[in-house]
Short mmCIF file of C-alpha atoms and ligand atoms in Angstrom, two decimals:
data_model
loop_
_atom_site.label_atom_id
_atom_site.label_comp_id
_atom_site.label_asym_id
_atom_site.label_seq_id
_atom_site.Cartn_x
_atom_site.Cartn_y
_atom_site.Cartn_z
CA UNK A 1085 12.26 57.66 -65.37
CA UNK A 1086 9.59 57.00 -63.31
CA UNK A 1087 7.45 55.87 -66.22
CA UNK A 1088 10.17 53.86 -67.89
CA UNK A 1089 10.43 51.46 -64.54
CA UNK A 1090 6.83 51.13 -63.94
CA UNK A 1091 6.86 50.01 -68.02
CA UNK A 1092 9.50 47.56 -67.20
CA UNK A 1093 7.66 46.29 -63.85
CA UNK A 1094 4.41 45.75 -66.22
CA UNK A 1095 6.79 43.83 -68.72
CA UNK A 1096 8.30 41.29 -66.04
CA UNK A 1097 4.64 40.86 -64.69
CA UNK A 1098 3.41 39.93 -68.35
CA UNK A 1099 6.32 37.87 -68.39
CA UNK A 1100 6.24 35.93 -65.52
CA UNK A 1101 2.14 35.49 -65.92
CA UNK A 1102 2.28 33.70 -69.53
CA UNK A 1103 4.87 31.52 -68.27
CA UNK A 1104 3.00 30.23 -65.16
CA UNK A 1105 0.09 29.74 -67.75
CA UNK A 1106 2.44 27.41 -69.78
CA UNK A 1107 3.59 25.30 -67.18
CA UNK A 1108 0.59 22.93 -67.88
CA UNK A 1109 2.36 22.40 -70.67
CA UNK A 1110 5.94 20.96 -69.47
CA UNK A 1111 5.88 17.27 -68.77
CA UNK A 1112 4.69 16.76 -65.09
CA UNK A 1113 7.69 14.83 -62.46
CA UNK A 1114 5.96 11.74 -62.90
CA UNK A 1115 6.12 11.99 -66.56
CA UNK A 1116 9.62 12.21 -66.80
CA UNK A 1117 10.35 9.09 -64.37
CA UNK A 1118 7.65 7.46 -66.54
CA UNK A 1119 9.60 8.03 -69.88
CA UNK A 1120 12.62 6.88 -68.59
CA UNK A 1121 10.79 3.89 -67.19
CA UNK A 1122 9.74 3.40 -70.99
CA UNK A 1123 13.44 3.86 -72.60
CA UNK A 1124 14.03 1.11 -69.41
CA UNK A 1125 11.71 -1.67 -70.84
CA UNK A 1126 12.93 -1.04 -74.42
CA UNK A 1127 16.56 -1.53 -73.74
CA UNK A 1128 16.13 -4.20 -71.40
CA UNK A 1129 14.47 -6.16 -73.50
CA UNK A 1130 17.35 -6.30 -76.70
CA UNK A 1131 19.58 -6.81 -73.18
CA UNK A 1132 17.66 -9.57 -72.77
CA UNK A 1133 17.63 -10.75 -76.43
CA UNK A 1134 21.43 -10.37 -76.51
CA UNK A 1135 21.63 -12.11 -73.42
CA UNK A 1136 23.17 -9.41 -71.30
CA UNK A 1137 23.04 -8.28 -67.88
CA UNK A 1138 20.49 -6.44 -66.59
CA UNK A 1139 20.72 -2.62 -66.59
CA UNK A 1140 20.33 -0.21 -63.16
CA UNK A 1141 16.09 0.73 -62.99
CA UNK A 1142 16.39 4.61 -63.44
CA UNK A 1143 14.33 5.52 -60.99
CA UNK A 1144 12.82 4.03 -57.12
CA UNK A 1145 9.61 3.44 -55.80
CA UNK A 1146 9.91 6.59 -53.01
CA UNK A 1147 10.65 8.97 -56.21
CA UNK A 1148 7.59 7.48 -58.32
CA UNK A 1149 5.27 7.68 -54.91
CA UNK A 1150 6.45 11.14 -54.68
CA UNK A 1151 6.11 12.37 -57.89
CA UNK A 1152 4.43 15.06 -58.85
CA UNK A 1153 0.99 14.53 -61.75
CA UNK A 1154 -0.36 16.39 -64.60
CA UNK A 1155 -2.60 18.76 -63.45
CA UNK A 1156 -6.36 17.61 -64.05
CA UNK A 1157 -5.09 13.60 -63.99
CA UNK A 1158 -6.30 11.31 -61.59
CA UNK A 1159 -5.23 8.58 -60.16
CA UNK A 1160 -7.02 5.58 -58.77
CA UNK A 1161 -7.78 4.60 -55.42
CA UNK A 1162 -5.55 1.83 -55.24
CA UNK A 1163 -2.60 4.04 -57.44
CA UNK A 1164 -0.30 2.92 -54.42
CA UNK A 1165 -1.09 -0.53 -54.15
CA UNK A 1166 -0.29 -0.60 -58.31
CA UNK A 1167 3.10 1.00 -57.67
CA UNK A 1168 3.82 -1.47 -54.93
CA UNK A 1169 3.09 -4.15 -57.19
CA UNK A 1170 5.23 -2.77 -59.89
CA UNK A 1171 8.25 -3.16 -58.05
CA UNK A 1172 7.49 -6.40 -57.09
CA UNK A 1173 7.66 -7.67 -60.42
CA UNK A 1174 10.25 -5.35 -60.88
CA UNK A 1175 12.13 -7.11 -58.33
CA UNK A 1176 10.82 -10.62 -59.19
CA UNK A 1177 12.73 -10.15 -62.68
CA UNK A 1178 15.82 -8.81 -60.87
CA UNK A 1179 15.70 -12.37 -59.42
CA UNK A 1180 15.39 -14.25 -62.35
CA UNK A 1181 17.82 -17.44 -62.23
CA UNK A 1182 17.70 -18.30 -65.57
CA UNK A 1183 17.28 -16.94 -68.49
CA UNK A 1184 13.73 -18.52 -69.53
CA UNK A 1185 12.54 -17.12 -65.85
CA UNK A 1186 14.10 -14.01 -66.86
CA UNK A 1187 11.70 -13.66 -69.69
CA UNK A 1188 8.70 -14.63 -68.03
CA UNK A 1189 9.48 -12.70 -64.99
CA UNK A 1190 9.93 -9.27 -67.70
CA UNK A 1191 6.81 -9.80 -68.97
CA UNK A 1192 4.95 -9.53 -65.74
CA UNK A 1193 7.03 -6.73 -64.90
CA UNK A 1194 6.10 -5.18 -68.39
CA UNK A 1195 1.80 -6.54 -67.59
CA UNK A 1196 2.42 -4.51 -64.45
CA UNK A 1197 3.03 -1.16 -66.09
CA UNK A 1198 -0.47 -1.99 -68.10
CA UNK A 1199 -2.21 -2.76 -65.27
CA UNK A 1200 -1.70 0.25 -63.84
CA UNK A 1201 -2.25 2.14 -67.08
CA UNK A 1202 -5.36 0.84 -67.78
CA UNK A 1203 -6.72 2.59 -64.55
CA UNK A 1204 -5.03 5.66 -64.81
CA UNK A 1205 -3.40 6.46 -67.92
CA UNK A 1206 -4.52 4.35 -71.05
CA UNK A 1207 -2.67 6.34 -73.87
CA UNK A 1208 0.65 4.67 -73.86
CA UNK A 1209 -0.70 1.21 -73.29
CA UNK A 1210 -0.13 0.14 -77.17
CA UNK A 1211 3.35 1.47 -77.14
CA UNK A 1212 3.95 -0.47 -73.58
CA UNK A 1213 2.77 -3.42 -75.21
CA UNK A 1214 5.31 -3.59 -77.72
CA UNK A 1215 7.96 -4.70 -75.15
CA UNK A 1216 6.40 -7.55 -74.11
CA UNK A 1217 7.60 -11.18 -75.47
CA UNK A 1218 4.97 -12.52 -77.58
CA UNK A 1219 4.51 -16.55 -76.17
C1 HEC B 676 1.11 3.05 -60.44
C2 HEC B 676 0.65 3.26 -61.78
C3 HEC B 676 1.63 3.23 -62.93
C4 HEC B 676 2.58 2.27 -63.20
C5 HEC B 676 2.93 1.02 -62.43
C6 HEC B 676 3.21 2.70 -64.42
N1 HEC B 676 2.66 3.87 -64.87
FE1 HEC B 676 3.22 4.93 -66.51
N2 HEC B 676 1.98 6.45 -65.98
C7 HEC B 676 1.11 6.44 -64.89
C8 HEC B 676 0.45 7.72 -64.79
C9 HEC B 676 -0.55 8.13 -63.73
C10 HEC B 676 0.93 8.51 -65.87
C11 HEC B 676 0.58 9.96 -66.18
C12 HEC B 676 1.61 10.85 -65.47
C13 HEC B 676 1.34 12.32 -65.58
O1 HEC B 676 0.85 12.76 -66.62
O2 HEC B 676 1.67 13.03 -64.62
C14 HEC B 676 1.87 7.67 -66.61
C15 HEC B 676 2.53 8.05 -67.77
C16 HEC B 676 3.29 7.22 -68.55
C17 HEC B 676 3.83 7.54 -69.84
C18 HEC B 676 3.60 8.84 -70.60
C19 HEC B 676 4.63 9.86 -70.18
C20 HEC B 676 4.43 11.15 -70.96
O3 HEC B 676 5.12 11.32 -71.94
O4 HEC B 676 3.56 11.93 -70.57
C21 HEC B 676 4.54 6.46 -70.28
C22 HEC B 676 5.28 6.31 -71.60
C23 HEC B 676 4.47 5.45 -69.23
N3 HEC B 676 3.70 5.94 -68.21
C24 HEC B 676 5.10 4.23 -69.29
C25 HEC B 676 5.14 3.32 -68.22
C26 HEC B 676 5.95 2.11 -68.20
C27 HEC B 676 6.85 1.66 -69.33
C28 HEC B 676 5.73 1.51 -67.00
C29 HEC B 676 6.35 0.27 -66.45
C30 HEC B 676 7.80 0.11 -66.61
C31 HEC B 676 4.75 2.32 -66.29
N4 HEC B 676 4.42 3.41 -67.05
C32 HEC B 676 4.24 2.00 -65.05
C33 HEC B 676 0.92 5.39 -64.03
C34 HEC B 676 1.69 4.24 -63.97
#
């Protein structure tokens, strides 16, 4: 008996160790918000296309401040001052009166994500990109 639980004890350890190992792994909190800020952009812009209304941003500048990085990333000095300016533009397009303004105003929102990317993350910069409106 005695053996049997000390067996199990060493199972839940072994367990519980690889897991913590392969957390790395999981997409990190700012991730997620990130990829949802992505699927944002894309819809937004066949919104905008189809001349509809604007949809809700999925997330808030106090959640993306917050958020939690990849372990190993870093992020640049001015990472706040890049967020701050993101939702600027964000709310600069929010404000758009008409609907040429509403283009131009989505593509500095979009620029805003790059700019930002280019000092901290540059691997989804291309995809980013795509959402823009070509002039
Ligand atoms: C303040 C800087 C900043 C801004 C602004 C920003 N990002 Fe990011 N983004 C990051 C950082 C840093 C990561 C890496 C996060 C991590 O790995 O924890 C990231 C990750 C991503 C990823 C990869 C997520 C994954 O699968 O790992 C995508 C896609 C992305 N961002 C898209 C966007 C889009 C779209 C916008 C604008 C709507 C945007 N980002 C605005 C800093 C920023």
């Amino acid at each position: 008996m005695k053996v049997k639980s000390s067996f199990i004890l060493f199972l839940v350890s072994v367990v519980t160790i690889s897991q913590s190992s392969f957390a790395s792994d999981k997409p990190s909190e700012l991730a997620k918000l990130m990829k949802q800020m992505l699927v944002y952009i894309q819809q937004e812009k066949k919104q905008i296309e189809n001349n509809q209304t604007a949809l809700p941003f999925p997330t808030n500048l106090q959640k993306v401040s917050k958020a939690k990085i990849t372990v190993g990333k870093k992020l640049s000095n001015e990472h706040e001052k890049y967020i701050s300016d993101f939702f600027q533009k964000l709310n600069g397009y929010y404000s758009a009166k008409d609907s040429t303004d509403r283009v131009i105003s989505f593509n500095l929102m979009v620029s805003s994500c790059i700019t930002c990317h280019k000092h901290e993350c540059p691997g989804p910069i291309q995809v980013i990109e795509k959402s823009l409106f070509k002039e």
